[in-house]
Short mmCIF file of C-alpha atoms and ligand atoms in Angstrom, two decimals:
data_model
loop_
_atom_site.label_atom_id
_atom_site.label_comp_id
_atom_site.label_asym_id
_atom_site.label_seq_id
_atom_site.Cartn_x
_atom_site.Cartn_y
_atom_site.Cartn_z
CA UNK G 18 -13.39 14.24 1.81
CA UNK G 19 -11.31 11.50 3.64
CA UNK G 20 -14.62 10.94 5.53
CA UNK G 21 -16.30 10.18 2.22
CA UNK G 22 -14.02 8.15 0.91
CA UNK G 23 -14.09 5.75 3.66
CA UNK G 24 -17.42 5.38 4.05
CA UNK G 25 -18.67 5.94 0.68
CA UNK G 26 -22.23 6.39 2.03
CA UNK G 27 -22.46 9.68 3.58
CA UNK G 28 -25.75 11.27 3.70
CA UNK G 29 -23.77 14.44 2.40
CA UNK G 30 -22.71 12.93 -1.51
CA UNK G 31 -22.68 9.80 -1.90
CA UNK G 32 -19.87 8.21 -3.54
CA UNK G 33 -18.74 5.39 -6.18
CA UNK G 34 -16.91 3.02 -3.65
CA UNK G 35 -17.81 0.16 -2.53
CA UNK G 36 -15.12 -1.49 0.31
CA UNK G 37 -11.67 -0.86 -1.42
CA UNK G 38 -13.55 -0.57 -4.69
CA UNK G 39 -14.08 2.75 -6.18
CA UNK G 40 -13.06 6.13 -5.60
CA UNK G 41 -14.16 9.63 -5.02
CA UNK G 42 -16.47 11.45 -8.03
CA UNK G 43 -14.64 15.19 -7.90
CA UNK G 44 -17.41 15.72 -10.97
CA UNK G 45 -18.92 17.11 -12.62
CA UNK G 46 -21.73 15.23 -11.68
CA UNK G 47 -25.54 15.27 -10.87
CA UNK G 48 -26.29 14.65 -7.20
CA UNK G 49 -29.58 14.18 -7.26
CA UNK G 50 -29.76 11.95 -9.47
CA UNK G 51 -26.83 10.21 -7.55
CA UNK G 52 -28.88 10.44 -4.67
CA UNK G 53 -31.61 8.85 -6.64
CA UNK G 54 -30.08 5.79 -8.01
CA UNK G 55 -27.51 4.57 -5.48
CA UNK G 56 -27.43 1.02 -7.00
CA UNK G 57 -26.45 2.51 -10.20
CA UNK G 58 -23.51 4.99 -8.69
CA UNK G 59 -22.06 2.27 -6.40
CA UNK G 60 -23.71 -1.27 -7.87
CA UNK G 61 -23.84 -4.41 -5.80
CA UNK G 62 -21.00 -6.52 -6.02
CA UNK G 63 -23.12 -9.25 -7.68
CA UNK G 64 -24.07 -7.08 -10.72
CA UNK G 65 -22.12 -7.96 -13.74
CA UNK G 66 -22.29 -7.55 -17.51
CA UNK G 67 -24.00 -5.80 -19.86
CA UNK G 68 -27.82 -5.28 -19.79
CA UNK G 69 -29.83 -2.91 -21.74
CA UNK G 70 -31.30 0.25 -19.36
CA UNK G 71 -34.41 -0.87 -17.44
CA UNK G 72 -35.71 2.35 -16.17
CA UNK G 73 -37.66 5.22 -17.52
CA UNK G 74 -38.83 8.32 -15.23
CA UNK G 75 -42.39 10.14 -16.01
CA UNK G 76 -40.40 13.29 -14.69
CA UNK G 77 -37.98 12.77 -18.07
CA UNK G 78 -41.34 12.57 -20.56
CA UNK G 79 -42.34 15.49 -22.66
CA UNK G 80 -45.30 16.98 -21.33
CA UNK G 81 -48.21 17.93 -23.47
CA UNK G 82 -50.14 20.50 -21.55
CA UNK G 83 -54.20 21.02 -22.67
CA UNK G 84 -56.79 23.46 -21.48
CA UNK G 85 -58.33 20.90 -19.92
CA UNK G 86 -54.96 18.82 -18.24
CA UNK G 87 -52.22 17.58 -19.27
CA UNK G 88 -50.59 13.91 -20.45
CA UNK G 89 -47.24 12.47 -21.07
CA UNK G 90 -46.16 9.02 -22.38
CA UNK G 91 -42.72 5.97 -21.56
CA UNK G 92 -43.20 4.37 -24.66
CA UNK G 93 -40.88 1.99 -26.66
CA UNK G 94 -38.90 5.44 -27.82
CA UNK G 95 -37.78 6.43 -24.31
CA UNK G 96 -37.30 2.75 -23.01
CA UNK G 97 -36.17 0.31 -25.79
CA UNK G 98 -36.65 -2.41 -23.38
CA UNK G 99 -40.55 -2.11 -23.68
CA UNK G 100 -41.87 -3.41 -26.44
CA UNK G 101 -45.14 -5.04 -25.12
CA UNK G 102 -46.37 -2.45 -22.83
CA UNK G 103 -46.43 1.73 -23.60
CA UNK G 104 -47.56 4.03 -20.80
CA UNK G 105 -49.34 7.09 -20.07
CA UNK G 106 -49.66 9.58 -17.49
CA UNK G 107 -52.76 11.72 -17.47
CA UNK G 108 -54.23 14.68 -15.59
CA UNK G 109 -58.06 16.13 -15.95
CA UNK G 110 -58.45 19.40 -14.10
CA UNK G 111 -62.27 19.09 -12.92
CA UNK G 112 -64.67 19.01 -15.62
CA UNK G 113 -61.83 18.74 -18.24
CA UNK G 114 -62.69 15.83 -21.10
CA UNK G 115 -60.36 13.19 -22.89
CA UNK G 116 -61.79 13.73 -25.92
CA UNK G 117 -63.81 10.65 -27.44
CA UNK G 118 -61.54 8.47 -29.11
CA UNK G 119 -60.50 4.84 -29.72
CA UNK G 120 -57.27 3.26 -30.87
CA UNK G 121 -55.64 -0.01 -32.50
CA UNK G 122 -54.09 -0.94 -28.96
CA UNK G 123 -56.28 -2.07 -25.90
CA UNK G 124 -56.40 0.25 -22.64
CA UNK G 125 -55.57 -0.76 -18.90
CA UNK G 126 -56.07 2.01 -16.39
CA UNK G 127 -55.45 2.39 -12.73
CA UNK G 128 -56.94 5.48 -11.19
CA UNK G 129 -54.02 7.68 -9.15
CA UNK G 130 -56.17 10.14 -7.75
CA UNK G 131 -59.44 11.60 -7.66
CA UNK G 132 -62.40 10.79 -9.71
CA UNK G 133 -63.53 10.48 -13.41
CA UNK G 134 -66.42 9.49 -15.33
CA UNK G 135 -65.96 7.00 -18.48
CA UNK G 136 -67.92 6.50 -21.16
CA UNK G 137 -68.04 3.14 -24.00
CA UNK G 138 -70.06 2.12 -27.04
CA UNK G 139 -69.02 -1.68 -27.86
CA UNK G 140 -69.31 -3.18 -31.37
CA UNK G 141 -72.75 -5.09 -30.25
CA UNK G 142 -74.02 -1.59 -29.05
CA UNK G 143 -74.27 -2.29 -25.81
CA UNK G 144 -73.18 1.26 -23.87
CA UNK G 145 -71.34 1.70 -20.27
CA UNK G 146 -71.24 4.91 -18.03
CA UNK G 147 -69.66 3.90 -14.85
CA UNK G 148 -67.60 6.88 -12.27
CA UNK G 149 -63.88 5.37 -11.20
CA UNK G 150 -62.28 6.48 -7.75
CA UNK G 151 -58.63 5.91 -6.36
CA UNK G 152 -57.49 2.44 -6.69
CA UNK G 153 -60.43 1.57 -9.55
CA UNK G 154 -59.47 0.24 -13.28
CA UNK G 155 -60.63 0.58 -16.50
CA UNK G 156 -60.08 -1.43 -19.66
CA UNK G 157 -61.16 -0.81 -23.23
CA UNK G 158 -60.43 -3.35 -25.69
CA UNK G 159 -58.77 -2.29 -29.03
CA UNK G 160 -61.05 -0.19 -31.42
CA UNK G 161 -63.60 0.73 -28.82
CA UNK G 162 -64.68 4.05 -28.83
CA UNK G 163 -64.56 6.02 -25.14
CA UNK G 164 -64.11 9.05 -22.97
CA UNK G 165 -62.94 9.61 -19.37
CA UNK G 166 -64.16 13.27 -17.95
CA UNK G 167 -62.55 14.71 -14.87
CA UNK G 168 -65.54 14.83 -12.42
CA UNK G 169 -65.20 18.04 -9.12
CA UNK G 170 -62.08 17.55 -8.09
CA UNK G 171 -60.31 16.43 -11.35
CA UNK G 172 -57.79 13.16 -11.30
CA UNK G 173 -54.57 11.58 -12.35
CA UNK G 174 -54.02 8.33 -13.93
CA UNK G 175 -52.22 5.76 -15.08
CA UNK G 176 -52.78 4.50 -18.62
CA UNK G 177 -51.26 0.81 -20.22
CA UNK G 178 -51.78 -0.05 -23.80
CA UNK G 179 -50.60 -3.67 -25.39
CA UNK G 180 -48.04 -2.35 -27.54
CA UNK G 181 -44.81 -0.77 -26.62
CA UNK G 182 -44.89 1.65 -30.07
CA UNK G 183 -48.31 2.85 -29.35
CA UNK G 184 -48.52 6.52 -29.08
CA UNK G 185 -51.15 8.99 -27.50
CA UNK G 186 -50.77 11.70 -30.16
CA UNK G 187 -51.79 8.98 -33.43
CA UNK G 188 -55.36 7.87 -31.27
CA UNK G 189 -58.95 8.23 -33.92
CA UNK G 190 -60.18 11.72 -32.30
CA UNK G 191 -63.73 11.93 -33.00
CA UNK G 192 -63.12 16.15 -34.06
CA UNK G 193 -60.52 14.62 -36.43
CA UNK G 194 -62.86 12.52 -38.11
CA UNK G 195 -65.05 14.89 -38.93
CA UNK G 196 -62.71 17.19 -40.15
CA UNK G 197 -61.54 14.70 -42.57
CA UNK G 198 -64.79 13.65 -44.16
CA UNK G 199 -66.37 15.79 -46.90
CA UNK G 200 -69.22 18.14 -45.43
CA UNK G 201 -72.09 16.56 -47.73
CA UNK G 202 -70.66 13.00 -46.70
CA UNK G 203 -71.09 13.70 -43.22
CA UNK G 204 -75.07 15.58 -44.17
CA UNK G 205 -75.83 12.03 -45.78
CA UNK G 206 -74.91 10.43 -42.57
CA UNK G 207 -76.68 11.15 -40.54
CA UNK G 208 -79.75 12.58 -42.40
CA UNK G 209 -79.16 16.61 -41.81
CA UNK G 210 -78.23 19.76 -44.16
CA UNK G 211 -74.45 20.24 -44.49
CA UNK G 212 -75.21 23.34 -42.50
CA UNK G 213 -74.99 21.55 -39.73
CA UNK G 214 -71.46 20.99 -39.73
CA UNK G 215 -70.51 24.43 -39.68
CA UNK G 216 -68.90 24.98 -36.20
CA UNK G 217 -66.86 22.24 -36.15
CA UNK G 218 -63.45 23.01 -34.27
CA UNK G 219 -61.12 24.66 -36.23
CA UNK G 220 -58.24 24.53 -33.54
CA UNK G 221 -55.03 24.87 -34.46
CA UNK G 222 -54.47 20.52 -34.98
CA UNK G 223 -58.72 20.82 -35.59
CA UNK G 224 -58.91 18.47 -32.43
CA UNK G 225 -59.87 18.80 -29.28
CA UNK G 226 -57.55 16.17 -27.21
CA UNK G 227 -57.74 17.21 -23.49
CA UNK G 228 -60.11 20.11 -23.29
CA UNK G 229 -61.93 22.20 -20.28
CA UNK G 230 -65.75 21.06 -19.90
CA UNK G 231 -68.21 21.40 -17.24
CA UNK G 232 -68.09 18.81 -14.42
CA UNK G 233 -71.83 16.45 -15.34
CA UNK G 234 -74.10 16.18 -12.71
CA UNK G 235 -74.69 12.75 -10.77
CA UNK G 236 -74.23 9.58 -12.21
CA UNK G 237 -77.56 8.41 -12.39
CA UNK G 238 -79.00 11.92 -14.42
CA UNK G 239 -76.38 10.84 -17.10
CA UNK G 240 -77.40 7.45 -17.49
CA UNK G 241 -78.90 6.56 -21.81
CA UNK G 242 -81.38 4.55 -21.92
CA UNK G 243 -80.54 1.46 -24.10
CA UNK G 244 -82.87 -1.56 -25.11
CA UNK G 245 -79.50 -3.39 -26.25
CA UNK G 246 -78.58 -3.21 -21.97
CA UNK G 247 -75.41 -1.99 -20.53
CA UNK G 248 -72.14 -3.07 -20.63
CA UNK G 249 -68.83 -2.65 -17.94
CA UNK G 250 -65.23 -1.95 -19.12
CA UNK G 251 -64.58 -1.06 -15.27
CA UNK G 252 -63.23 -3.06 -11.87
CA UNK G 253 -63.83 -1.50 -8.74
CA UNK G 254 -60.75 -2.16 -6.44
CA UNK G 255 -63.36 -2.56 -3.31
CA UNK G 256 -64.43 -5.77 -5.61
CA UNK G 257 -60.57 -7.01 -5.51
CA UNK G 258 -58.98 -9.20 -2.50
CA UNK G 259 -56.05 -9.27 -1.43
CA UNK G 260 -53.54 -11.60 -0.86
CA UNK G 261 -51.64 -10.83 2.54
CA UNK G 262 -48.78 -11.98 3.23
CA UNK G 263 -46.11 -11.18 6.22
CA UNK G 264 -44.60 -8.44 4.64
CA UNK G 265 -47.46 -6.71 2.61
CA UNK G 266 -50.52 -7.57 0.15
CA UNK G 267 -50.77 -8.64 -3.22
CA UNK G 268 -53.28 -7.94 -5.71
CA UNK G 269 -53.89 -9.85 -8.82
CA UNK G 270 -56.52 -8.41 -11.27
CA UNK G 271 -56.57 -10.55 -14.90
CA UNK G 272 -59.34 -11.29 -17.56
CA UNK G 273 -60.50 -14.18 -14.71
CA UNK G 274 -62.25 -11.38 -12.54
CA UNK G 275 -62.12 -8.77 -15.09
CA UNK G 276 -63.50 -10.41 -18.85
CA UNK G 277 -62.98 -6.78 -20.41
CA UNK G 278 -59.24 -6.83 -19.45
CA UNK G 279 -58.70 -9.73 -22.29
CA UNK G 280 -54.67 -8.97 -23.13
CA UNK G 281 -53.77 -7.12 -19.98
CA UNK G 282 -52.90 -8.61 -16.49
CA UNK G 283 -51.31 -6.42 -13.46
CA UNK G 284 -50.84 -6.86 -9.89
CA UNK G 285 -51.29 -4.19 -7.64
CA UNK G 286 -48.26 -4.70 -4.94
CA UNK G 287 -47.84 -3.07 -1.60
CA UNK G 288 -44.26 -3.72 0.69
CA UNK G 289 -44.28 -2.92 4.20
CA UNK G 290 -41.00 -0.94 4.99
CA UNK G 291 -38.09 -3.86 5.47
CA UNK G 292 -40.13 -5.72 3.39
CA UNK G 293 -39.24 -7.04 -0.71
CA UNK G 294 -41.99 -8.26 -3.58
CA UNK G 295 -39.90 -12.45 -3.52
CA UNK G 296 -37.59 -13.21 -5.69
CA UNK G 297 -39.10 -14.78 -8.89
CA UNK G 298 -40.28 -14.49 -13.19
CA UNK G 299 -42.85 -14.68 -14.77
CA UNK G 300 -43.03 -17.66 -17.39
CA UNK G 301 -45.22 -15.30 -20.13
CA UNK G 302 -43.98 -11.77 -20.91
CA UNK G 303 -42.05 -8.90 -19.71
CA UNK G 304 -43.02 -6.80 -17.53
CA UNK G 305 -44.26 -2.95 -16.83
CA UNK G 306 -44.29 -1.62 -14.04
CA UNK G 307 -45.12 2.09 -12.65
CA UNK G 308 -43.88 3.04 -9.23
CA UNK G 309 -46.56 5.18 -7.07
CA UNK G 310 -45.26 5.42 -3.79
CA UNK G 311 -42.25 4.51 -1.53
CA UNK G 312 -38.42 3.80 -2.91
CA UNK G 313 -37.40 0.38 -4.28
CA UNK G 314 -34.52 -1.74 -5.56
CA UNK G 315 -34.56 -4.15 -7.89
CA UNK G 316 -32.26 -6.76 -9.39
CA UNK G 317 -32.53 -8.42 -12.88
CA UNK G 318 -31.08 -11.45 -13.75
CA UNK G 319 -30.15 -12.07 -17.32
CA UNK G 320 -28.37 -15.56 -17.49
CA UNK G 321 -24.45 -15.47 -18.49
CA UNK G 322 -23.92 -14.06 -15.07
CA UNK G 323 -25.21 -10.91 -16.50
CA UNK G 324 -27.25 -8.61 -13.53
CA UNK G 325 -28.05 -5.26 -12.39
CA UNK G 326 -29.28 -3.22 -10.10
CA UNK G 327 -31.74 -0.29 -10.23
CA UNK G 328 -33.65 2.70 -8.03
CA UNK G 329 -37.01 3.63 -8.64
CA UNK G 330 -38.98 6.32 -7.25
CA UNK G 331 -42.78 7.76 -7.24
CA UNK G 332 -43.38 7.98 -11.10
CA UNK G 333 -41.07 6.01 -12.13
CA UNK G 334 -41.16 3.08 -14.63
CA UNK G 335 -39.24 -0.42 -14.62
CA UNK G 336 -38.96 -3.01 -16.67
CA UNK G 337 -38.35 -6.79 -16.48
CA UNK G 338 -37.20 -8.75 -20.15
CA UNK G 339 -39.38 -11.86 -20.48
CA UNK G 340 -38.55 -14.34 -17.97
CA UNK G 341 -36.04 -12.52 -16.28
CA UNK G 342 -35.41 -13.23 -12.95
CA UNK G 343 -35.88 -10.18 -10.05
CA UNK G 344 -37.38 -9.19 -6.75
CA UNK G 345 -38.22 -5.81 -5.96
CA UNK G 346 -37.27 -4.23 -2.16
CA UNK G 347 -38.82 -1.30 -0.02
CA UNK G 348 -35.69 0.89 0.71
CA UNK G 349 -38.28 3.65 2.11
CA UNK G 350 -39.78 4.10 5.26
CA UNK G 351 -43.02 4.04 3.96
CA UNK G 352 -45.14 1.53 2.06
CA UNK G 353 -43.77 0.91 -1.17
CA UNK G 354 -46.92 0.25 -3.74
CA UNK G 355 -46.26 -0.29 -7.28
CA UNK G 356 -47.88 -2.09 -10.37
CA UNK G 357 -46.74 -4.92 -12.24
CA UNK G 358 -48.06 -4.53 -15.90
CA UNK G 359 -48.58 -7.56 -18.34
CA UNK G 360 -49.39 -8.04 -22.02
CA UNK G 361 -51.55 -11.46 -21.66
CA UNK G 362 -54.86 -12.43 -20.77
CA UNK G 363 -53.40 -14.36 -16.90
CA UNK G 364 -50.93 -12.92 -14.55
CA UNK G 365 -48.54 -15.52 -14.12
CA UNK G 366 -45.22 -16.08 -12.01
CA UNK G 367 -42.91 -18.42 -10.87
CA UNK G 368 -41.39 -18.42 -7.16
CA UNK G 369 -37.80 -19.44 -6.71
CA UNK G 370 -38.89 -20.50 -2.79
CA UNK G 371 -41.80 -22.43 -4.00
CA UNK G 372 -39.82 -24.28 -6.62
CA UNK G 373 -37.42 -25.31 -4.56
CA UNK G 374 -39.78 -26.37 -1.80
CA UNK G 375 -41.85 -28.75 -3.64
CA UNK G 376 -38.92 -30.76 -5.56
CA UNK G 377 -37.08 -33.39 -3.66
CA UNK G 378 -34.64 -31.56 -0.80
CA UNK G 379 -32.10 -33.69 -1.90
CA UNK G 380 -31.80 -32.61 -5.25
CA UNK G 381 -31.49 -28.73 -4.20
CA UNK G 382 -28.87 -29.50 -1.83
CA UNK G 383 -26.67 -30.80 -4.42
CA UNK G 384 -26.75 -28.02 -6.51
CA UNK G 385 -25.50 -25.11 -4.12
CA UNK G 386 -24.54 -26.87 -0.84
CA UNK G 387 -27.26 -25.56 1.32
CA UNK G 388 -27.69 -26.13 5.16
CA UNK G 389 -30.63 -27.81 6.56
CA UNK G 390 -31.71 -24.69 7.82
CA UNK G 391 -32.51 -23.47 4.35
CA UNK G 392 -34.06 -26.56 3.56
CA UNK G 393 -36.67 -26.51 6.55
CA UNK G 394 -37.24 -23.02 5.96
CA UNK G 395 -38.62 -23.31 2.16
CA UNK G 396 -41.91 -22.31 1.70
CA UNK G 397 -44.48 -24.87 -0.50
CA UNK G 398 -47.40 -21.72 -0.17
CA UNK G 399 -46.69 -18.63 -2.03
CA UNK G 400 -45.46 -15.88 -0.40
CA UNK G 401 -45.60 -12.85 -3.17
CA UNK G 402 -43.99 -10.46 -0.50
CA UNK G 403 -41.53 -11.63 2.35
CA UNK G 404 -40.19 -9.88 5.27
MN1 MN Q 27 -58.02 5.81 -24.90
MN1 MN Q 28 -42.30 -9.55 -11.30
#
């Protein structure tokens, strides 16, 4: 214990002191969770004030669990914070079908893992089939109706709709409709003998949702033929550059390369270890973002010397208030790689470096006293991640 307490960072428990700050935690107490948010247990002495919680774990998110995969949501209800952006997690065992749907909010999608086919009908009935991989988006404006179908080896995703009360149990399920139209309503329709209609699911919510189907064959065998042509509602990430910088890459993906992505913007960021996302804000909303591999830290800065410090881990979600000031850091020893989520049609952000590089030197030095060191060192190019 007296070990502990002078150190405050054994590898053992780690403890709430920071220099002569702080004392031991006898408990009771959660370790792991200690271990998982160090910043939190023993903040930074420049974190002050009161801020509202900025952090959200998948691994805290009820689970709905399907035949055919599972999905769980970090909407507005588990992180008040959020009230642009909701997110989903999803899973499709191979073969297994999101059941054709549509909904009031637009949807962003990064693939995790493995591979899916999608399916879209726009309002001009133009039609899209298109297979996603690893790394590959998807984005279907509000009110159009799609699918997404595990294909052999199933996936996992990441879902982002424009609206931080939207919820994945209230989506238009196309075995809901029809349950909730009159039987000779639906004959007239579409020209056949209310017979017809007489196997329609009777499930226990009458919906499907996430249910097992059979993987489809190739791409091209699935293909409808359509005289009004095809349209694409997907961005394949071997279409995307990167910006690299000296301590990792950068990618922006907006409605400029990707028209179908009209109210959602995202970067796709990956830090080298020892290397941090540079400090900055973004000048035109908050911001989502969904941690996929490595550890990070990350400081918010809230004005009225109000800031704090969080931990984020593989599944985790952050947020950023609009215009709040942050950078995010790779405490890992592997790549960190994360995405910053946006409700507007441009990704947009403001570097503290380049700001102060391109406004006269001598107007930066009288604000904070800096050497000339600091001064030669400013950068006038964007550097999205240091080192
Ligand atoms: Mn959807
Ligand atoms: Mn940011």
């Amino acid at each position: 214990m007296q070990v502990l307490e002078e150190s405050g960072k054994s590898d053992e428990v780690p403890q709430p002191i920071r220099g002569i700050k702080g004392a031991p935690d006898k408990g009771p107490r959660n370790v792991m969770l200690d271990r998982q948010n160090p910043d939190i247990l023993s903040p930074p002495a420049s974190d002050h004030g009161t801020l509202p919680n900025l952090k959200f774990s998948f691994s805290m998110a009820h689970n709905r669990l399907q035949d055919g995969g599972w999905a769980r949501q970090v909407t507005q209800r588990e992180l008040p914070a959020a009230t642009t952006i909701a997110g989903v997690n999803m899973c499709l065992k191979p073969g297994g079908i999101r059941e054709l749907h549509w909904h009031k909010e637009a949807e962003w999608a990064y693939m995790l893992s493995g591979s899916a086919r999608l399916s879209g009908v726009d309002q001009n009935g133009q039609n899209f089939l298109d297979d996603v991989g690893p790394g590959d988006m998807w984005n279907f404006p509000a009110g159009i109706p799609h699918s997404i179908q595990g294909l052999e080896h199933g996936c996992e995703f990441l879902l982002a709709f424009d609206n931080g009360n939207f919820s994945e149990d209230s989506t238009f399920l196309i075995s809901d409709f029809f349950n909730c139209i009159p039987k000779e309503v639906l004959a007239k329709n579409f020209g056949v003998a209310e017979s017809d209609f007489s196997n329609l699911p009777t499930d226990v919510d009458r919906t499907r949702y996430i249910f097992q189907g059979e993987v489809p064959g190739p791409l091209s065998s699935d293909k409808v033929a359509n005289p009004l042509g095809e349209r694409s509602f997907s961005y394949h990430i071997s279409d995307l550059p990167a910006i690299k910088t000296s301590g990792g890459t950068a990618r922006i993906i907006d409605s400029t390369r990707f028209p179908a992505a009209s109210t959602i913007a995202a970067a796709i960021v990956e830090v080298e270890p020892g290397g941090m996302r540079e400090i900055h804000w973004h000048p035109n909303n908050e911001e989502w973002q969904y941690y996929i591999e490595g550890t990070a830290r990350m400081t918010v800065f809230a004005a009225e010397h109000n800031a704090r410090t969080f931990d984020f881990s593989p599944g985790d979600v952050g947020l950023v208030p609009f215009a709040y000031g942050h950078y995010v850091e790779n405490t890992s020893e592997v790549p960190l790689r994360y995405l910053e989520i946006f409700k507007s049609p441009r990704f947009q952000d403001v570097s503290l470096n380049q700001w102060m590089a391109l406004i006269p030197p001598e107007l930066v030095r009288q604000h904070l006293n800096l050497s000339n060191n600091l001064i030669r060192a400013l950068q006038k190019v964007k550097q999205p991640v240091v080192k």
